[in-house]
PDB file of N, CA, C and O in Angstrom:
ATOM      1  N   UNK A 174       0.136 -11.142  -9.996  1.00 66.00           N
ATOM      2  CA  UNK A 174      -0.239 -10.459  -8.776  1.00 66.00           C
ATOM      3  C   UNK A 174       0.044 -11.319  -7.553  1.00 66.00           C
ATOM      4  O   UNK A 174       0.533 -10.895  -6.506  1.00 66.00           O
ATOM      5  N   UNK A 175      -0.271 -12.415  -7.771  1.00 68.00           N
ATOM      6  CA  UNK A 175      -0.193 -13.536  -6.640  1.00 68.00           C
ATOM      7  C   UNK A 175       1.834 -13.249  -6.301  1.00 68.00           C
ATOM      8  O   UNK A 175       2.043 -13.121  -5.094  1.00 68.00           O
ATOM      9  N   UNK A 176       2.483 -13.204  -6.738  1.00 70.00           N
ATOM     10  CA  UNK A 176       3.864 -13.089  -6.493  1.00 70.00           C
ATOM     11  C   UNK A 176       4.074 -11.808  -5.492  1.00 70.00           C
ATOM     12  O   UNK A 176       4.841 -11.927  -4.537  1.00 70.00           O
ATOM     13  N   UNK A 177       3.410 -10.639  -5.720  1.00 70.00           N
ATOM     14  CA  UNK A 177       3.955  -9.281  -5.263  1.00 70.00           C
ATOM     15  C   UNK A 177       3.727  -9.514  -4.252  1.00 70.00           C
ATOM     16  O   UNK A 177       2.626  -9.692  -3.732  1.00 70.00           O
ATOM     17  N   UNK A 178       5.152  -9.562  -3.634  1.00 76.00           N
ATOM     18  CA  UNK A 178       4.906  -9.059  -2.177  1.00 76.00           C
ATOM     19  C   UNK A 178       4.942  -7.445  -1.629  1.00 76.00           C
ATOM     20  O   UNK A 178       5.021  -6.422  -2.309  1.00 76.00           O
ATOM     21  N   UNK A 179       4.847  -7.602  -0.058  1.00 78.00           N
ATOM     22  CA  UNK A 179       4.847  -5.817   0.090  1.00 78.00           C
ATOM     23  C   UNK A 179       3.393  -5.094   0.217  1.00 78.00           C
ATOM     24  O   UNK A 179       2.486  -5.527  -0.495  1.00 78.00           O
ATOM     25  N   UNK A 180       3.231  -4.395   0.785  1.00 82.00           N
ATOM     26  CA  UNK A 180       2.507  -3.395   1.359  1.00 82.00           C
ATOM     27  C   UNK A 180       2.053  -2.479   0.190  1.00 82.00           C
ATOM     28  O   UNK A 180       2.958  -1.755  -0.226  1.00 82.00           O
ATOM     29  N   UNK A 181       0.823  -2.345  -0.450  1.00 85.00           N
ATOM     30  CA  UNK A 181       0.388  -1.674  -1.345  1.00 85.00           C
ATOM     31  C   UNK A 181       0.524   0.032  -0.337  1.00 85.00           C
ATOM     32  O   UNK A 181       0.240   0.305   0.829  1.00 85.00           O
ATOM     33  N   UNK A 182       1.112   0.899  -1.533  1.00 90.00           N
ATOM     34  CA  UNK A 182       1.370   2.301  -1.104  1.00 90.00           C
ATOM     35  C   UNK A 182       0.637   3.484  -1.375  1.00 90.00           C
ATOM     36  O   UNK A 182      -0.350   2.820  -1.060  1.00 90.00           O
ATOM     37  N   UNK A 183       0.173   4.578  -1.651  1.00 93.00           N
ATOM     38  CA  UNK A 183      -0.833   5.515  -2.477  1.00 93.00           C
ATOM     39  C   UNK A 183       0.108   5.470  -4.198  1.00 93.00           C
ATOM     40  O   UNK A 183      -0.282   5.507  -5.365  1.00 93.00           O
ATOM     41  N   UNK A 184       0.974   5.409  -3.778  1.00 92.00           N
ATOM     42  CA  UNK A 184       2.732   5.576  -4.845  1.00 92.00           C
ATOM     43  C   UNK A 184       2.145   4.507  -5.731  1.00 92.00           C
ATOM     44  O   UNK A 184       1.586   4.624  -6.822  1.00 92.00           O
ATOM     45  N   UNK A 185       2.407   3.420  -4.996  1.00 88.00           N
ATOM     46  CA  UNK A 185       2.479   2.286  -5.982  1.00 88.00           C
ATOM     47  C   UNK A 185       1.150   2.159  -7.190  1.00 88.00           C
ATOM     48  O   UNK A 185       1.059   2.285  -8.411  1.00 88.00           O
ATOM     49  N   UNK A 186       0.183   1.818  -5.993  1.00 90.00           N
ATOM     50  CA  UNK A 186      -1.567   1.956  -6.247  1.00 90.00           C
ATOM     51  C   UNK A 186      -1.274   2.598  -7.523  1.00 90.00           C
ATOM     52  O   UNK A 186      -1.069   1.944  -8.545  1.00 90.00           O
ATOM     53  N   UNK A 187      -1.248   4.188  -7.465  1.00 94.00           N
ATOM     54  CA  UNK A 187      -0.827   5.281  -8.662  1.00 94.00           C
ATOM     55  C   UNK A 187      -0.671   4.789  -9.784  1.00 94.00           C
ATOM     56  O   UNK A 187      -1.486   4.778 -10.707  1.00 94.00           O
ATOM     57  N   UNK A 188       0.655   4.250  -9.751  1.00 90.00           N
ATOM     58  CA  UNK A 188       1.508   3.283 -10.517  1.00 90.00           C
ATOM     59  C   UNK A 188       0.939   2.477 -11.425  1.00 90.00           C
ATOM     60  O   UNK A 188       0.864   2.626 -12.645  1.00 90.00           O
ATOM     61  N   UNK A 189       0.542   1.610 -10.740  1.00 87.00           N
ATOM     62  CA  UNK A 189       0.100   0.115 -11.358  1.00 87.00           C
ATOM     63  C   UNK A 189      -1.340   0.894 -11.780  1.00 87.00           C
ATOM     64  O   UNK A 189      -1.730   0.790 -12.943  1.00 87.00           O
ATOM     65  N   UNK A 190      -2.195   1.757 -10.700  1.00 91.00           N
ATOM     66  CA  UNK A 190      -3.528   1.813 -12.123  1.00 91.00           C
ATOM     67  C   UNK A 190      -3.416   2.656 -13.576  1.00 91.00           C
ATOM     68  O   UNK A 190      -4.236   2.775 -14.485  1.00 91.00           O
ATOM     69  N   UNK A 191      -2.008   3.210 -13.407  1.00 92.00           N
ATOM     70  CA  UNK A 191      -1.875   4.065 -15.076  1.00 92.00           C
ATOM     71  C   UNK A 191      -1.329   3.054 -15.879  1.00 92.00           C
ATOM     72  O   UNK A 191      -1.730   2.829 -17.021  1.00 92.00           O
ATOM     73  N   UNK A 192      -0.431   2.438 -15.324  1.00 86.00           N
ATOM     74  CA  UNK A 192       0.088   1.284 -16.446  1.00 86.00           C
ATOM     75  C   UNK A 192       0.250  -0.020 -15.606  1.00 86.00           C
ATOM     76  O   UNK A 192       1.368   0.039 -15.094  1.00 86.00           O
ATOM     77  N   UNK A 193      -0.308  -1.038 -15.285  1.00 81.00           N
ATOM     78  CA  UNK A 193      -0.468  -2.119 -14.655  1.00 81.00           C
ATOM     79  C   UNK A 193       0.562  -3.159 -15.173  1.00 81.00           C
ATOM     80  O   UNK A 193       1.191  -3.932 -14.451  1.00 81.00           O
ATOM     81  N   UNK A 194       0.662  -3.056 -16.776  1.00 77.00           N
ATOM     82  CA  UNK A 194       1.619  -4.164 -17.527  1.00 77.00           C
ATOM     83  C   UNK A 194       2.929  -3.604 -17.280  1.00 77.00           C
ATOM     84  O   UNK A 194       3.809  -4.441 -17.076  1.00 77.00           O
ATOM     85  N   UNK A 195       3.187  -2.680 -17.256  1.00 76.00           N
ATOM     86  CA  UNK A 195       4.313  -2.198 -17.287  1.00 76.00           C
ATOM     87  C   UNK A 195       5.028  -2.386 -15.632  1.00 76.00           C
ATOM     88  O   UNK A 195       6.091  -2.868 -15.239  1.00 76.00           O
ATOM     89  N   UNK A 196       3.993  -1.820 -15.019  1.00 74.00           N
ATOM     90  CA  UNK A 196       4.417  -1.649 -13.082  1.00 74.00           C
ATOM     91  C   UNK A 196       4.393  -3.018 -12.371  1.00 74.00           C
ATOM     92  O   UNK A 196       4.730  -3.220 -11.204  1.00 74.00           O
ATOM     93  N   UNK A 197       3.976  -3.860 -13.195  1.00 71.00           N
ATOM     94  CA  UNK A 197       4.247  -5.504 -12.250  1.00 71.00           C
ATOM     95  C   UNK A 197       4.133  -6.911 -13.577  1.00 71.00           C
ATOM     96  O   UNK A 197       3.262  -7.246 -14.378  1.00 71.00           O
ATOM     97  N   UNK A 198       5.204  -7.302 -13.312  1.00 69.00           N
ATOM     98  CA  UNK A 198       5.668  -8.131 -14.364  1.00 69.00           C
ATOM     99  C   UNK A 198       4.556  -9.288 -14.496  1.00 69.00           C
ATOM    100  O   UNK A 198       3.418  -8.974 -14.149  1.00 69.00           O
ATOM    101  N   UNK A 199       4.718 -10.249 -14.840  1.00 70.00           N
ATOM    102  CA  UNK A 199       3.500 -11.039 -15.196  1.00 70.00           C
ATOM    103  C   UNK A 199       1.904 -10.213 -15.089  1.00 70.00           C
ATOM    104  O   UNK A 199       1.047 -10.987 -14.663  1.00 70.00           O
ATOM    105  N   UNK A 200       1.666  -9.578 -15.228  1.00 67.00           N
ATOM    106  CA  UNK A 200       0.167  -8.682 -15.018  1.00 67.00           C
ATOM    107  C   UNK A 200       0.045  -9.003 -16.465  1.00 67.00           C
ATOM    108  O   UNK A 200       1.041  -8.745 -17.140  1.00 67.00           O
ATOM    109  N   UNK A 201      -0.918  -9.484 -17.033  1.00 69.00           N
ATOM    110  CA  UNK A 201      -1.519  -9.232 -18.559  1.00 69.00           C
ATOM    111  C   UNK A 201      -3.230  -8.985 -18.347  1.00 69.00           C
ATOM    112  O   UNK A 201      -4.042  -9.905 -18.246  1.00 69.00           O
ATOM    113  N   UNK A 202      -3.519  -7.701 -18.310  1.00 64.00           N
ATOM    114  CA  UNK A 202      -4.690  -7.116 -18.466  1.00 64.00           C
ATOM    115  C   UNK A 202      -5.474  -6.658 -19.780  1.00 64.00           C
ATOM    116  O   UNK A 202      -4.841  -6.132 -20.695  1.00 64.00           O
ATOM    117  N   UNK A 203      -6.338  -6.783 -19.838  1.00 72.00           N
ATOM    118  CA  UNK A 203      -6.936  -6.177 -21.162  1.00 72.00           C
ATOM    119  C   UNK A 203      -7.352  -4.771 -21.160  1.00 72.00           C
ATOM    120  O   UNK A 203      -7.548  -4.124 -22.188  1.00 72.00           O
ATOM    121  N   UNK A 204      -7.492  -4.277 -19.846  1.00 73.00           N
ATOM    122  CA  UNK A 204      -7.313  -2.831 -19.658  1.00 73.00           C
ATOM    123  C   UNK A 204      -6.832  -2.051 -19.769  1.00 73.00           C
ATOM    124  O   UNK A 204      -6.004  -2.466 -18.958  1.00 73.00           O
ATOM    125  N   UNK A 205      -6.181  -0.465 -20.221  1.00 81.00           N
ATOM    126  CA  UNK A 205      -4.648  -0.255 -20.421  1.00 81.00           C
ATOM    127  C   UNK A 205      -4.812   0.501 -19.209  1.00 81.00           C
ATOM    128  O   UNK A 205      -4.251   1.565 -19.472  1.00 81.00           O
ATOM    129  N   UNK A 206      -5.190   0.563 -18.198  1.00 86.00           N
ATOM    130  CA  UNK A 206      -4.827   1.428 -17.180  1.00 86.00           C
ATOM    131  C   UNK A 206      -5.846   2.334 -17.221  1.00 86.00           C
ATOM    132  O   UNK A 206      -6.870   2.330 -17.906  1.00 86.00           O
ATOM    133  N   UNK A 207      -5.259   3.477 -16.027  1.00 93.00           N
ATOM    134  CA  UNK A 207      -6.360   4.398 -16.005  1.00 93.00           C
ATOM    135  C   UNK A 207      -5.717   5.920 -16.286  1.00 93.00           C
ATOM    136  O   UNK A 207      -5.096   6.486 -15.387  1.00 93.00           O
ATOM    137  N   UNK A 208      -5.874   6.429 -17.361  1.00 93.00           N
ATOM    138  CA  UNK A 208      -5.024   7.458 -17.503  1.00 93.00           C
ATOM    139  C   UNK A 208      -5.233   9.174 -17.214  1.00 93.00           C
ATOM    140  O   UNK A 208      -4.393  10.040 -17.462  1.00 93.00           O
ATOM    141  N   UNK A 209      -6.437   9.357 -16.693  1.00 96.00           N
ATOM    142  CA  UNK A 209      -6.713  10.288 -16.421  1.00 96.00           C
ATOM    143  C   UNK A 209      -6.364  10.236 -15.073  1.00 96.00           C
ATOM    144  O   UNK A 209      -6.412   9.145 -14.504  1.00 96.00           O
ATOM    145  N   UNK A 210      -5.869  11.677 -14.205  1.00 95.00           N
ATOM    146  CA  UNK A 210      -5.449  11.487 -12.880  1.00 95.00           C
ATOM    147  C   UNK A 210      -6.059  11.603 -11.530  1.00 95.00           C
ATOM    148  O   UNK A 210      -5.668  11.248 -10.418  1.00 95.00           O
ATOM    149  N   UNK A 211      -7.301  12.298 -12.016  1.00 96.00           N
ATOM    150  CA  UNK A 211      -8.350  12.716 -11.417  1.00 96.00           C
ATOM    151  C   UNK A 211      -9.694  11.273 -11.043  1.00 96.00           C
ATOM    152  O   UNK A 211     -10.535  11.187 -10.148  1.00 96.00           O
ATOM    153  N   UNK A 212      -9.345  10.341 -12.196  1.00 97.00           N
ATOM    154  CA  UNK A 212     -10.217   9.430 -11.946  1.00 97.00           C
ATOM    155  C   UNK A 212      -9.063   7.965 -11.154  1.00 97.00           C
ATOM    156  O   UNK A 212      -9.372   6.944 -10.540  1.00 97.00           O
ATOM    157  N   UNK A 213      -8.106   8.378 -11.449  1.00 96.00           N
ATOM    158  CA  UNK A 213      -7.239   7.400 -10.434  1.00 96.00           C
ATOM    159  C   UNK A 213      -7.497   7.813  -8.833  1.00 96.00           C
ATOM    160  O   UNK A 213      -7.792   6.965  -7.991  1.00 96.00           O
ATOM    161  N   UNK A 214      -7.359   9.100  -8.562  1.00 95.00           N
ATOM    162  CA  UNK A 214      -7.188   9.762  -7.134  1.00 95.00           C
ATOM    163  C   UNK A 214      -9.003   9.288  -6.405  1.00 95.00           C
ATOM    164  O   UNK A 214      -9.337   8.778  -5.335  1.00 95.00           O
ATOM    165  N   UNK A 215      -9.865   9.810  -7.714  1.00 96.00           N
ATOM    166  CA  UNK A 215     -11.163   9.372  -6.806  1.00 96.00           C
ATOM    167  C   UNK A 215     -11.087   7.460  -6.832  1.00 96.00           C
ATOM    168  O   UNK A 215     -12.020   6.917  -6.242  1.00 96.00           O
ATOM    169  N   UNK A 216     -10.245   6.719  -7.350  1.00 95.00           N
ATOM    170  CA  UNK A 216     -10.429   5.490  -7.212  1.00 95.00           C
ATOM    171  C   UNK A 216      -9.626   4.925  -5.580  1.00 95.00           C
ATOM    172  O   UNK A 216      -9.911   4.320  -4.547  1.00 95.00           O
ATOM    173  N   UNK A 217      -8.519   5.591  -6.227  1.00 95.00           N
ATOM    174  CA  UNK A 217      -7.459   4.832  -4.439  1.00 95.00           C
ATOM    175  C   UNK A 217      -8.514   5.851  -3.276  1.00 95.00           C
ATOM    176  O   UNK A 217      -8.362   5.484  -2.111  1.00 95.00           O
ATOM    177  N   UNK A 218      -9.497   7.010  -3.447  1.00 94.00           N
ATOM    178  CA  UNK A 218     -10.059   7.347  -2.113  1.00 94.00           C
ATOM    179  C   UNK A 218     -10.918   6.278  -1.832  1.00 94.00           C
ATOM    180  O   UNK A 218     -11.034   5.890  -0.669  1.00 94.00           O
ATOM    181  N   UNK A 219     -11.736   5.580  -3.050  1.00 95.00           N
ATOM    182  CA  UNK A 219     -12.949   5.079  -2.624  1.00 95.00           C
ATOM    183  C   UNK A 219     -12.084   3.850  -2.165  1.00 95.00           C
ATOM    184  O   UNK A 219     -12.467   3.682  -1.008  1.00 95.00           O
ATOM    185  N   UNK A 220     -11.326   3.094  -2.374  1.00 92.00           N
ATOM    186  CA  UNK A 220     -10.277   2.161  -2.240  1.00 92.00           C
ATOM    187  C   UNK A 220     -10.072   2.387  -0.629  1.00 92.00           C
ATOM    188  O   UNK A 220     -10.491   1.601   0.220  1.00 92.00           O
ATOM    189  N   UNK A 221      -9.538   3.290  -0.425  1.00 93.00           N
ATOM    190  CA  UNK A 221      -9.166   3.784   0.983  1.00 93.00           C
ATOM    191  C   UNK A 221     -10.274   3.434   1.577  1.00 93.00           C
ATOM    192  O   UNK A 221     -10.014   2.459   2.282  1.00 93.00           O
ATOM    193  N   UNK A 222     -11.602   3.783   1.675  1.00 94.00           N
ATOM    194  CA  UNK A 222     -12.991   4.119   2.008  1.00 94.00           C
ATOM    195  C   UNK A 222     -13.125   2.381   2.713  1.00 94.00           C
ATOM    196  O   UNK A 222     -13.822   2.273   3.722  1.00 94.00           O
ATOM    197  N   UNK A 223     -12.568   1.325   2.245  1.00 94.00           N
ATOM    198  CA  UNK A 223     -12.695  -0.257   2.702  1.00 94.00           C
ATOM    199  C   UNK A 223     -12.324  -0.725   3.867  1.00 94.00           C
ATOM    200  O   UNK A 223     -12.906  -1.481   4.646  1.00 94.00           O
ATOM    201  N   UNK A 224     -11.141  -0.130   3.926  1.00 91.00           N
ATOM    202  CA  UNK A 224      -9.827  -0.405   4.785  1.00 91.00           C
ATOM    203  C   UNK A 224     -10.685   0.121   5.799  1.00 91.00           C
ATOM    204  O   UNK A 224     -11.316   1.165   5.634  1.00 91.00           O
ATOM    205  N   UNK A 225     -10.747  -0.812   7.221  1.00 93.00           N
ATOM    206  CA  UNK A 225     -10.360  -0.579   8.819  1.00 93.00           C
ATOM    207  C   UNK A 225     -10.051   0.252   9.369  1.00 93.00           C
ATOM    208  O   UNK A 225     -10.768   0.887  10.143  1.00 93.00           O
ATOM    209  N   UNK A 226      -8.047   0.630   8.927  1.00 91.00           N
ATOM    210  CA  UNK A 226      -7.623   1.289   9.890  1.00 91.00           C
ATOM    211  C   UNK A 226      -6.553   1.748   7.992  1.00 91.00           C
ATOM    212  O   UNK A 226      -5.388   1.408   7.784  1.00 91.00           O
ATOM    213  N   UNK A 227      -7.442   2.533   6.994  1.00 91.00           N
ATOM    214  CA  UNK A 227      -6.878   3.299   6.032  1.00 91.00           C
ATOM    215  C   UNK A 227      -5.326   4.122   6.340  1.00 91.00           C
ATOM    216  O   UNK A 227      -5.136   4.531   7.485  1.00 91.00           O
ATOM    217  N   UNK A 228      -4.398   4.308   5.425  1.00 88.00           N
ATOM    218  CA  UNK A 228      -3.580   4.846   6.043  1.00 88.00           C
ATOM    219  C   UNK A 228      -3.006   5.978   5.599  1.00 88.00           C
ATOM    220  O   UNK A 228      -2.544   5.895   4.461  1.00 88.00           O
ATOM    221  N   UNK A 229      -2.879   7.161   6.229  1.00 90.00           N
ATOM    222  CA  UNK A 229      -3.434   8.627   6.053  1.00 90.00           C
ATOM    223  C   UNK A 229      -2.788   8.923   4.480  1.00 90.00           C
ATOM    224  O   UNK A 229      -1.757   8.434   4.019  1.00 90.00           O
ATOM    225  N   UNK A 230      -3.928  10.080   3.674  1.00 85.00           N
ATOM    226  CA  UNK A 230      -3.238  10.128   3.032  1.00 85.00           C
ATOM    227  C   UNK A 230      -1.602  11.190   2.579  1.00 85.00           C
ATOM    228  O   UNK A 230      -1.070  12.001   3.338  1.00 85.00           O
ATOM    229  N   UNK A 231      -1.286  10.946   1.620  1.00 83.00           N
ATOM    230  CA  UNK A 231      -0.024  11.878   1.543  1.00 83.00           C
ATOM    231  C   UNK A 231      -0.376  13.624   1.642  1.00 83.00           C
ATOM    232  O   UNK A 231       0.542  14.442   1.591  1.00 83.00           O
TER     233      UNK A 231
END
């Protein structure tokens, strides 16, 4: 994680929480992701919910 550079996206976010090992190389998690889609979407809102100045969604 420490390597990725770049601007986390709603896209990416997506991405990496269904398959994390797969979407960013050195990542070794014991988690396999989050595979339901409904519990990803309420995660990047509450995620959003942190951020300052959040950035709209898609």
């Amino acid at each position: 994680m420490l390597r990725w550079e770049g601007v986390w996206t709603y896209e990416d976010l997506n991405k990496f929480l269904l398959e994390p090992m797969l979407t960013t190389p050195g990542v070794y998690m014991e988690v396999p992701g989050v595979s339901d889609e409904t519990e990803r979407v309420d995660l990047i809102a509450y995620l959003r919910t942190l951020s300052d100045k959040p950035n709209p969604l898609p």
